[in-house]
PDB file of N, CA and C in Angstrom:
ATOM      1  N   MET A   5      10.614  25.168  -9.333  1.00  0.00           N
ATOM      2  CA  MET A   5      11.572  24.013  -8.667  1.00  0.00           C
ATOM      3  C   MET A   5      10.894  22.609  -9.046  1.00  0.00           C
ATOM      4  N   PRO A   6      10.231  22.415 -10.216  1.00  0.00           N
ATOM      5  CA  PRO A   6       9.627  21.095 -10.322  1.00  0.00           C
ATOM      6  C   PRO A   6      10.556  19.929 -10.488  1.00  0.00           C
ATOM      7  N   HIS A   7      11.681  19.828 -10.602  1.00  0.00           N
ATOM      8  CA  HIS A   7      12.404  18.517 -10.528  1.00  0.00           C
ATOM      9  C   HIS A   7      13.652  18.680  -9.732  1.00  0.00           C
ATOM     10  N   GLY A   8      13.656  19.696  -8.799  1.00  0.00           N
ATOM     11  CA  GLY A   8      14.807  19.802  -7.908  1.00  0.00           C
ATOM     12  C   GLY A   8      14.502  19.050  -6.594  1.00  0.00           C
ATOM     13  N   THR A   9      15.387  19.395  -5.627  1.00  0.00           N
ATOM     14  CA  THR A   9      15.283  18.803  -4.387  1.00  0.00           C
ATOM     15  C   THR A   9      14.242  19.599  -3.464  1.00  0.00           C
ATOM     16  N   ALA A  10      13.313  18.705  -2.943  1.00  0.00           N
ATOM     17  CA  ALA A  10      12.193  19.236  -2.127  1.00  0.00           C
ATOM     18  C   ALA A  10      12.768  19.901  -0.751  1.00  0.00           C
ATOM     19  N   PRO A  11      12.080  21.017  -0.338  1.00  0.00           N
ATOM     20  CA  PRO A  11      12.408  21.516   0.960  1.00  0.00           C
ATOM     21  C   PRO A  11      12.343  20.525   2.184  1.00  0.00           C
ATOM     22  N   GLU A  12      13.104  20.739   3.160  1.00  0.00           N
ATOM     23  CA  GLU A  12      13.178  19.676   4.158  1.00  0.00           C
ATOM     24  C   GLU A  12      11.718  19.495   4.813  1.00  0.00           C
ATOM     25  N   TRP A  13      10.921  20.490   4.948  1.00  0.00           N
ATOM     26  CA  TRP A  13       9.619  20.273   5.608  1.00  0.00           C
ATOM     27  C   TRP A  13       8.766  19.338   4.694  1.00  0.00           C
ATOM     28  N   VAL A  14       8.992  19.405   3.402  1.00  0.00           N
ATOM     29  CA  VAL A  14       8.207  18.437   2.460  1.00  0.00           C
ATOM     30  C   VAL A  14       8.752  17.023   2.767  1.00  0.00           C
ATOM     31  N   THR A  15       9.963  16.870   2.801  1.00  0.00           N
ATOM     32  CA  THR A  15      10.442  15.520   3.087  1.00  0.00           C
ATOM     33  C   THR A  15      10.022  14.924   4.335  1.00  0.00           C
ATOM     34  N   ILE A  16      10.045  15.779   5.341  1.00  0.00           N
ATOM     35  CA  ILE A  16       9.472  15.289   6.699  1.00  0.00           C
ATOM     36  C   ILE A  16       7.970  14.919   6.716  1.00  0.00           C
ATOM     37  N   ALA A  17       7.268  15.945   6.027  1.00  0.00           N
ATOM     38  CA  ALA A  17       5.788  15.654   5.890  1.00  0.00           C
ATOM     39  C   ALA A  17       5.531  14.327   5.167  1.00  0.00           C
ATOM     40  N   LEU A  18       6.345  14.130   4.067  1.00  0.00           N
ATOM     41  CA  LEU A  18       6.080  12.909   3.288  1.00  0.00           C
ATOM     42  C   LEU A  18       6.425  11.649   4.165  1.00  0.00           C
ATOM     43  N   ALA A  19       7.424  11.663   4.891  1.00  0.00           N
ATOM     44  CA  ALA A  19       7.777  10.602   5.775  1.00  0.00           C
ATOM     45  C   ALA A  19       6.817  10.279   6.840  1.00  0.00           C
ATOM     46  N   VAL A  20       6.193  11.292   7.310  1.00  0.00           N
ATOM     47  CA  VAL A  20       5.066  11.186   8.281  1.00  0.00           C
ATOM     48  C   VAL A  20       3.872  10.539   7.768  1.00  0.00           C
ATOM     49  N   VAL A  21       3.458  11.244   6.542  1.00  0.00           N
ATOM     50  CA  VAL A  21       2.375  10.662   5.742  1.00  0.00           C
ATOM     51  C   VAL A  21       2.431   9.138   5.465  1.00  0.00           C
ATOM     52  N   LYS A  22       3.638   8.971   4.880  1.00  0.00           N
ATOM     53  CA  LYS A  22       3.862   7.551   4.466  1.00  0.00           C
ATOM     54  C   LYS A  22       3.898   6.534   5.623  1.00  0.00           C
ATOM     55  N   THR A  23       4.342   7.054   6.826  1.00  0.00           N
ATOM     56  CA  THR A  23       4.425   6.140   8.055  1.00  0.00           C
ATOM     57  C   THR A  23       2.987   5.878   8.411  1.00  0.00           C
ATOM     58  N   LEU A  24       2.028   6.901   8.480  1.00  0.00           N
ATOM     59  CA  LEU A  24       0.559   6.824   8.869  1.00  0.00           C
ATOM     60  C   LEU A  24      -0.018   5.969   7.878  1.00  0.00           C
ATOM     61  N   LEU A  25       0.199   6.092   6.533  1.00  0.00           N
ATOM     62  CA  LEU A  25      -0.359   5.242   5.562  1.00  0.00           C
ATOM     63  C   LEU A  25      -0.068   3.791   5.836  1.00  0.00           C
ATOM     64  N   VAL A  26       1.077   3.514   6.082  1.00  0.00           N
ATOM     65  CA  VAL A  26       1.523   2.087   6.441  1.00  0.00           C
ATOM     66  C   VAL A  26       0.854   1.565   7.602  1.00  0.00           C
ATOM     67  N   VAL A  27       0.783   2.505   8.832  1.00  0.00           N
ATOM     68  CA  VAL A  27       0.044   2.099   9.929  1.00  0.00           C
ATOM     69  C   VAL A  27      -1.411   1.802   9.651  1.00  0.00           C
ATOM     70  N   MET A  28      -2.112   2.661   9.016  1.00  0.00           N
ATOM     71  CA  MET A  28      -3.456   2.481   8.621  1.00  0.00           C
ATOM     72  C   MET A  28      -3.729   1.368   7.680  1.00  0.00           C
ATOM     73  N   GLY A  29      -2.912   1.284   6.695  1.00  0.00           N
ATOM     74  CA  GLY A  29      -3.023   0.148   5.757  1.00  0.00           C
ATOM     75  C   GLY A  29      -2.917  -1.301   6.470  1.00  0.00           C
ATOM     76  N   GLY A  30      -1.850  -1.308   7.316  1.00  0.00           N
ATOM     77  CA  GLY A  30      -1.562  -2.422   8.068  1.00  0.00           C
ATOM     78  C   GLY A  30      -2.806  -2.868   9.082  1.00  0.00           C
ATOM     79  N   THR A  31      -3.226  -1.812   9.598  1.00  0.00           N
ATOM     80  CA  THR A  31      -4.491  -2.098  10.500  1.00  0.00           C
ATOM     81  C   THR A  31      -5.711  -2.573   9.783  1.00  0.00           C
ATOM     82  N   ILE A  32      -6.050  -1.859   8.605  1.00  0.00           N
ATOM     83  CA  ILE A  32      -7.036  -2.402   7.687  1.00  0.00           C
ATOM     84  C   ILE A  32      -6.864  -3.845   7.245  1.00  0.00           C
ATOM     85  N   THR A  33      -5.700  -4.031   6.796  1.00  0.00           N
ATOM     86  CA  THR A  33      -5.355  -5.413   6.294  1.00  0.00           C
ATOM     87  C   THR A  33      -5.438  -6.428   7.590  1.00  0.00           C
ATOM     88  N   TYR A  34      -5.028  -6.028   8.596  1.00  0.00           N
ATOM     89  CA  TYR A  34      -5.158  -6.919   9.827  1.00  0.00           C
ATOM     90  C   TYR A  34      -6.630  -7.329  10.146  1.00  0.00           C
ATOM     91  N   PHE A  35      -7.441  -6.368  10.251  1.00  0.00           N
ATOM     92  CA  PHE A  35      -8.907  -6.486  10.550  1.00  0.00           C
ATOM     93  C   PHE A  35      -9.574  -7.334   9.430  1.00  0.00           C
ATOM     94  N   ALA A  36      -9.199  -7.154   8.149  1.00  0.00           N
ATOM     95  CA  ALA A  36      -9.868  -7.818   6.886  1.00  0.00           C
ATOM     96  C   ALA A  36      -9.380  -9.283   7.118  1.00  0.00           C
ATOM     97  N   PHE A  37      -8.118  -9.474   7.427  1.00  0.00           N
ATOM     98  CA  PHE A  37      -7.551 -10.826   7.475  1.00  0.00           C
ATOM     99  C   PHE A  37      -8.141 -11.576   8.623  1.00  0.00           C
ATOM    100  N   LYS A  38      -8.367 -10.812   9.696  1.00  0.00           N
ATOM    101  CA  LYS A  38      -8.969 -11.434  10.910  1.00  0.00           C
ATOM    102  C   LYS A  38     -10.432 -11.885  10.661  1.00  0.00           C
ATOM    103  N   ALA A  39     -11.125 -10.945   9.947  1.00  0.00           N
ATOM    104  CA  ALA A  39     -12.462 -11.380   9.396  1.00  0.00           C
ATOM    105  C   ALA A  39     -12.600 -12.586   8.541  1.00  0.00           C
ATOM    106  N   PHE A  40     -11.618 -12.619   7.672  1.00  0.00           N
ATOM    107  CA  PHE A  40     -11.485 -13.735   6.701  1.00  0.00           C
ATOM    108  C   PHE A  40     -11.204 -15.048   7.495  1.00  0.00           C
ATOM    109  N   ARG A  41     -10.344 -14.997   8.482  1.00  0.00           N
ATOM    110  CA  ARG A  41      -9.958 -16.235   9.216  1.00  0.00           C
ATOM    111  C   ARG A  41     -11.339 -16.610   9.928  1.00  0.00           C
ATOM    112  N   ARG A  42     -12.118 -15.693  10.562  1.00  0.00           N
ATOM    113  CA  ARG A  42     -13.282 -15.992  11.329  1.00  0.00           C
ATOM    114  C   ARG A  42     -14.275 -16.612  10.462  1.00  0.00           C
ATOM    115  N   THR A  43     -14.488 -16.002   9.289  1.00  0.00           N
ATOM    116  CA  THR A  43     -15.769 -16.388   8.406  1.00  0.00           C
ATOM    117  C   THR A  43     -15.268 -17.315   7.231  1.00  0.00           C
ATOM    118  N   HIS A  44     -14.037 -17.437   6.995  1.00  0.00           N
ATOM    119  CA  HIS A  44     -13.532 -18.247   5.728  1.00  0.00           C
ATOM    120  C   HIS A  44     -14.158 -17.682   4.563  1.00  0.00           C
ATOM    121  N   SER A  45     -14.629 -16.432   4.386  1.00  0.00           N
ATOM    122  CA  SER A  45     -15.172 -15.917   3.211  1.00  0.00           C
ATOM    123  C   SER A  45     -14.157 -15.477   2.248  1.00  0.00           C
ATOM    124  N   ARG A  46     -14.114 -16.152   1.083  1.00  0.00           N
ATOM    125  CA  ARG A  46     -13.142 -15.782   0.076  1.00  0.00           C
ATOM    126  C   ARG A  46     -13.096 -14.329  -0.411  1.00  0.00           C
ATOM    127  N   PRO A  47     -14.237 -13.634  -0.510  1.00  0.00           N
ATOM    128  CA  PRO A  47     -14.245 -12.145  -0.744  1.00  0.00           C
ATOM    129  C   PRO A  47     -13.387 -11.331   0.278  1.00  0.00           C
ATOM    130  N   LEU A  48     -13.587 -11.792   1.621  1.00  0.00           N
ATOM    131  CA  LEU A  48     -12.751 -11.102   2.602  1.00  0.00           C
ATOM    132  C   LEU A  48     -11.252 -11.334   2.603  1.00  0.00           C
ATOM    133  N   GLY A  49     -10.922 -12.538   1.978  1.00  0.00           N
ATOM    134  CA  GLY A  49      -9.503 -12.834   1.786  1.00  0.00           C
ATOM    135  C   GLY A  49      -8.981 -12.006   0.696  1.00  0.00           C
ATOM    136  N   PHE A  50      -9.752 -11.873  -0.401  1.00  0.00           N
ATOM    137  CA  PHE A  50      -9.214 -10.959  -1.472  1.00  0.00           C
ATOM    138  C   PHE A  50      -9.179  -9.607  -1.099  1.00  0.00           C
ATOM    139  N   LEU A  51     -10.126  -9.091  -0.221  1.00  0.00           N
ATOM    140  CA  LEU A  51     -10.167  -7.748   0.281  1.00  0.00           C
ATOM    141  C   LEU A  51      -8.945  -7.507   1.176  1.00  0.00           C
ATOM    142  N   ALA A  52      -8.508  -8.475   2.000  1.00  0.00           N
ATOM    143  CA  ALA A  52      -7.280  -8.348   2.866  1.00  0.00           C
ATOM    144  C   ALA A  52      -6.053  -8.284   1.999  1.00  0.00           C
ATOM    145  N   ALA A  53      -5.991  -9.225   0.956  1.00  0.00           N
ATOM    146  CA  ALA A  53      -4.809  -9.137   0.051  1.00  0.00           C
ATOM    147  C   ALA A  53      -4.707  -7.932  -0.688  1.00  0.00           C
ATOM    148  N   GLY A  54      -5.867  -7.387  -1.177  1.00  0.00           N
ATOM    149  CA  GLY A  54      -5.839  -6.175  -1.819  1.00  0.00           C
ATOM    150  C   GLY A  54      -5.290  -5.014  -1.017  1.00  0.00           C
ATOM    151  N   PHE A  55      -5.761  -4.866   0.098  1.00  0.00           N
ATOM    152  CA  PHE A  55      -5.146  -3.870   1.101  1.00  0.00           C
ATOM    153  C   PHE A  55      -3.795  -4.019   1.387  1.00  0.00           C
ATOM    154  N   ALA A  56      -3.385  -5.349   1.508  1.00  0.00           N
ATOM    155  CA  ALA A  56      -1.992  -5.645   1.645  1.00  0.00           C
ATOM    156  C   ALA A  56      -1.062  -5.243   0.594  1.00  0.00           C
ATOM    157  N   LEU A  57      -1.548  -5.457  -0.681  1.00  0.00           N
ATOM    158  CA  LEU A  57      -0.659  -4.941  -1.724  1.00  0.00           C
ATOM    159  C   LEU A  57      -0.667  -3.482  -1.902  1.00  0.00           C
ATOM    160  N   VAL A  58      -1.807  -2.699  -1.631  1.00  0.00           N
ATOM    161  CA  VAL A  58      -1.732  -1.334  -1.592  1.00  0.00           C
ATOM    162  C   VAL A  58      -0.719  -0.702  -0.577  1.00  0.00           C
ATOM    163  N   THR A  59      -0.794  -1.294   0.520  1.00  0.00           N
ATOM    164  CA  THR A  59       0.237  -0.959   1.707  1.00  0.00           C
ATOM    165  C   THR A  59       1.618  -1.233   1.316  1.00  0.00           C
ATOM    166  N   LEU A  60       1.826  -2.449   0.799  1.00  0.00           N
ATOM    167  CA  LEU A  60       3.182  -2.874   0.346  1.00  0.00           C
ATOM    168  C   LEU A  60       3.716  -2.020  -0.734  1.00  0.00           C
ATOM    169  N   GLY A  61       2.864  -1.636  -1.640  1.00  0.00           N
ATOM    170  CA  GLY A  61       3.346  -0.671  -2.705  1.00  0.00           C
ATOM    171  C   GLY A  61       3.874   0.564  -2.216  1.00  0.00           C
ATOM    172  N   SER A  62       3.177   1.109  -1.222  1.00  0.00           N
ATOM    173  CA  SER A  62       3.597   2.394  -0.621  1.00  0.00           C
ATOM    174  C   SER A  62       4.828   2.246   0.098  1.00  0.00           C
ATOM    175  N   VAL A  63       5.050   1.072   0.742  1.00  0.00           N
ATOM    176  CA  VAL A  63       6.439   0.800   1.435  1.00  0.00           C
ATOM    177  C   VAL A  63       7.530   0.641   0.353  1.00  0.00           C
ATOM    178  N   LEU A  64       7.302  -0.159  -0.586  1.00  0.00           N
ATOM    179  CA  LEU A  64       8.265  -0.386  -1.644  1.00  0.00           C
ATOM    180  C   LEU A  64       8.687   0.830  -2.426  1.00  0.00           C
ATOM    181  N   GLY A  65       7.707   1.614  -2.705  1.00  0.00           N
ATOM    182  CA  GLY A  65       8.069   2.780  -3.562  1.00  0.00           C
ATOM    183  C   GLY A  65       8.984   3.712  -2.760  1.00  0.00           C
ATOM    184  N   GLY A  66       8.584   4.035  -1.525  1.00  0.00           N
ATOM    185  CA  GLY A  66       9.579   4.892  -0.636  1.00  0.00           C
ATOM    186  C   GLY A  66      10.768   4.163  -0.374  1.00  0.00           C
ATOM    187  N   PHE A  67      10.721   2.847  -0.058  1.00  0.00           N
ATOM    188  CA  PHE A  67      11.960   2.193   0.322  1.00  0.00           C
ATOM    189  C   PHE A  67      12.869   2.144  -0.778  1.00  0.00           C
ATOM    190  N   GLY A  68      12.406   1.861  -1.987  1.00  0.00           N
ATOM    191  CA  GLY A  68      13.348   1.842  -3.256  1.00  0.00           C
ATOM    192  C   GLY A  68      13.922   3.213  -3.386  1.00  0.00           C
ATOM    193  N   PHE A  69      13.336   4.306  -3.271  1.00  0.00           N
ATOM    194  CA  PHE A  69      13.961   5.674  -3.540  1.00  0.00           C
ATOM    195  C   PHE A  69      14.772   5.949  -2.553  1.00  0.00           C
ATOM    196  N   GLU A  70      14.366   5.886  -1.197  1.00  0.00           N
ATOM    197  CA  GLU A  70      15.124   6.288  -0.046  1.00  0.00           C
ATOM    198  C   GLU A  70      16.399   5.428   0.296  1.00  0.00           C
ATOM    199  N   ILE A  71      16.234   4.167   0.257  1.00  0.00           N
ATOM    200  CA  ILE A  71      17.227   3.148   0.770  1.00  0.00           C
ATOM    201  C   ILE A  71      18.070   2.596  -0.352  1.00  0.00           C
ATOM    202  N   LEU A  72      17.299   2.175  -1.462  1.00  0.00           N
ATOM    203  CA  LEU A  72      18.135   1.557  -2.544  1.00  0.00           C
ATOM    204  C   LEU A  72      18.528   2.531  -3.603  1.00  0.00           C
ATOM    205  N   ASP A  73      18.107   3.788  -3.441  1.00  0.00           N
ATOM    206  CA  ASP A  73      18.709   4.858  -4.309  1.00  0.00           C
ATOM    207  C   ASP A  73      18.169   4.632  -5.822  1.00  0.00           C
ATOM    208  N   VAL A  74      17.079   4.090  -6.015  1.00  0.00           N
ATOM    209  CA  VAL A  74      16.583   3.882  -7.446  1.00  0.00           C
ATOM    210  C   VAL A  74      15.912   5.210  -7.974  1.00  0.00           C
ATOM    211  N   TRP A  75      15.672   5.437  -9.200  1.00  0.00           N
ATOM    212  CA  TRP A  75      15.141   6.487  -9.606  1.00  0.00           C
ATOM    213  C   TRP A  75      13.823   6.765  -9.029  1.00  0.00           C
ATOM    214  N   LEU A  76      13.342   8.034  -8.872  1.00  0.00           N
ATOM    215  CA  LEU A  76      12.079   8.426  -8.317  1.00  0.00           C
ATOM    216  C   LEU A  76      11.052   7.820  -9.156  1.00  0.00           C
ATOM    217  N   GLY A  77      11.127   8.042 -10.427  1.00  0.00           N
ATOM    218  CA  GLY A  77      10.093   7.537 -11.407  1.00  0.00           C
ATOM    219  C   GLY A  77       9.936   6.070 -11.236  1.00  0.00           C
ATOM    220  N   LEU A  78      10.964   5.353 -11.102  1.00  0.00           N
ATOM    221  CA  LEU A  78      10.831   3.858 -10.844  1.00  0.00           C
ATOM    222  C   LEU A  78      10.134   3.655  -9.620  1.00  0.00           C
ATOM    223  N   GLY A  79      10.508   4.197  -8.575  1.00  0.00           N
ATOM    224  CA  GLY A  79       9.800   4.058  -7.210  1.00  0.00           C
ATOM    225  C   GLY A  79       8.292   4.257  -7.369  1.00  0.00           C
ATOM    226  N   VAL A  80       7.966   5.326  -8.089  1.00  0.00           N
ATOM    227  CA  VAL A  80       6.457   5.611  -8.291  1.00  0.00           C
ATOM    228  C   VAL A  80       5.848   4.607  -9.096  1.00  0.00           C
ATOM    229  N   LEU A  81       6.612   4.218 -10.186  1.00  0.00           N
ATOM    230  CA  LEU A  81       6.033   2.957 -11.006  1.00  0.00           C
ATOM    231  C   LEU A  81       5.750   1.675 -10.184  1.00  0.00           C
ATOM    232  N   VAL A  82       6.758   1.436  -9.414  1.00  0.00           N
ATOM    233  CA  VAL A  82       6.552   0.182  -8.600  1.00  0.00           C
ATOM    234  C   VAL A  82       5.353   0.366  -7.578  1.00  0.00           C
ATOM    235  N   GLU A  83       5.287   1.511  -6.922  1.00  0.00           N
ATOM    236  CA  GLU A  83       4.097   1.687  -6.046  1.00  0.00           C
ATOM    237  C   GLU A  83       2.900   1.661  -6.809  1.00  0.00           C
ATOM    238  N   GLY A  84       2.764   2.369  -8.040  1.00  0.00           N
ATOM    239  CA  GLY A  84       1.536   2.321  -8.828  1.00  0.00           C
ATOM    240  C   GLY A  84       1.136   0.998  -9.191  1.00  0.00           C
ATOM    241  N   LEU A  85       2.165   0.122  -9.676  1.00  0.00           N
ATOM    242  CA  LEU A  85       1.750  -1.303  -9.956  1.00  0.00           C
ATOM    243  C   LEU A  85       1.200  -2.085  -8.848  1.00  0.00           C
ATOM    244  N   PHE A  86       1.772  -1.942  -7.663  1.00  0.00           N
ATOM    245  CA  PHE A  86       1.178  -2.610  -6.513  1.00  0.00           C
ATOM    246  C   PHE A  86      -0.135  -2.122  -6.073  1.00  0.00           C
ATOM    247  N   VAL A  87      -0.360  -0.754  -6.201  1.00  0.00           N
ATOM    248  CA  VAL A  87      -1.672  -0.045  -5.976  1.00  0.00           C
ATOM    249  C   VAL A  87      -2.674  -0.555  -7.015  1.00  0.00           C
ATOM    250  N   LEU A  88      -2.272  -0.649  -8.172  1.00  0.00           N
ATOM    251  CA  LEU A  88      -3.203  -1.115  -9.173  1.00  0.00           C
ATOM    252  C   LEU A  88      -3.630  -2.527  -8.992  1.00  0.00           C
ATOM    253  N   ALA A  89      -2.730  -3.402  -8.664  1.00  0.00           N
ATOM    254  CA  ALA A  89      -2.992  -4.758  -8.286  1.00  0.00           C
ATOM    255  C   ALA A  89      -4.007  -4.882  -7.056  1.00  0.00           C
ATOM    256  N   GLY A  90      -3.534  -4.003  -6.040  1.00  0.00           N
ATOM    257  CA  GLY A  90      -4.409  -4.041  -4.762  1.00  0.00           C
ATOM    258  C   GLY A  90      -5.745  -3.678  -5.021  1.00  0.00           C
ATOM    259  N   PHE A  91      -5.968  -2.648  -5.847  1.00  0.00           N
ATOM    260  CA  PHE A  91      -7.327  -1.999  -6.078  1.00  0.00           C
ATOM    261  C   PHE A  91      -8.036  -3.036  -6.950  1.00  0.00           C
ATOM    262  N   SER A  92      -7.348  -3.733  -7.833  1.00  0.00           N
ATOM    263  CA  SER A  92      -7.943  -4.749  -8.624  1.00  0.00           C
ATOM    264  C   SER A  92      -8.629  -5.911  -7.728  1.00  0.00           C
ATOM    265  N   LEU A  93      -7.842  -6.317  -6.863  1.00  0.00           N
ATOM    266  CA  LEU A  93      -8.292  -7.391  -5.755  1.00  0.00           C
ATOM    267  C   LEU A  93      -9.316  -6.826  -5.021  1.00  0.00           C
ATOM    268  N   ILE A  94      -9.402  -5.555  -4.489  1.00  0.00           N
ATOM    269  CA  ILE A  94     -10.430  -4.968  -3.786  1.00  0.00           C
ATOM    270  C   ILE A  94     -11.578  -4.965  -4.530  1.00  0.00           C
ATOM    271  N   ALA A  95     -11.654  -4.580  -5.739  1.00  0.00           N
ATOM    272  CA  ALA A  95     -12.819  -4.445  -6.723  1.00  0.00           C
ATOM    273  C   ALA A  95     -13.391  -5.877  -6.906  1.00  0.00           C
ATOM    274  N   TYR A  96     -12.493  -6.910  -7.055  1.00  0.00           N
ATOM    275  CA  TYR A  96     -12.885  -8.230  -7.245  1.00  0.00           C
ATOM    276  C   TYR A  96     -13.617  -8.785  -6.005  1.00  0.00           C
ATOM    277  N   SER A  97     -13.064  -8.388  -4.886  1.00  0.00           N
ATOM    278  CA  SER A  97     -13.676  -8.898  -3.600  1.00  0.00           C
ATOM    279  C   SER A  97     -15.082  -8.174  -3.390  1.00  0.00           C
ATOM    280  N   LEU A  98     -15.328  -7.050  -3.911  1.00  0.00           N
ATOM    281  CA  LEU A  98     -16.592  -6.521  -3.702  1.00  0.00           C
ATOM    282  C   LEU A  98     -17.616  -7.207  -4.670  1.00  0.00           C
ATOM    283  N   LYS A  99     -17.065  -7.717  -5.781  1.00  0.00           N
ATOM    284  CA  LYS A  99     -17.945  -8.334  -6.858  1.00  0.00           C
ATOM    285  C   LYS A  99     -18.155  -9.808  -6.498  1.00  0.00           C
ATOM    286  N   ALA A 100     -17.102 -10.545  -5.823  1.00  0.00           N
ATOM    287  CA  ALA A 100     -17.233 -11.906  -5.763  1.00  0.00           C
ATOM    288  C   ALA A 100     -18.333 -12.270  -4.710  1.00  0.00           C
ATOM    289  N   GLU A 101     -18.765 -13.467  -4.838  1.00  0.00           N
ATOM    290  CA  GLU A 101     -19.799 -14.002  -4.028  1.00  0.00           C
ATOM    291  C   GLU A 101     -19.461 -15.165  -3.170  1.00  0.00           C
TER     292      GLU A 101
END
């Protein structure tokens, strides 16, 4: 069944996991941004932006597929691009002084 419709339990599990991912990603982004505002540290700003992009990518990938009815591959591509950009910012934040 590699390119067919997933069983209902898989769809439900995916929705639960994606929801938890958005909650956790939003929480991490919030705390990183709060630390940035308190310290005015540029690396913390990049860290917050990176986590925001990773979280946003997850939302957009699922939203595009489920709501906008785009191809699954396109949704995965959009998610991957946002995650790549977010991880790049996170890596930069760890290197920046």
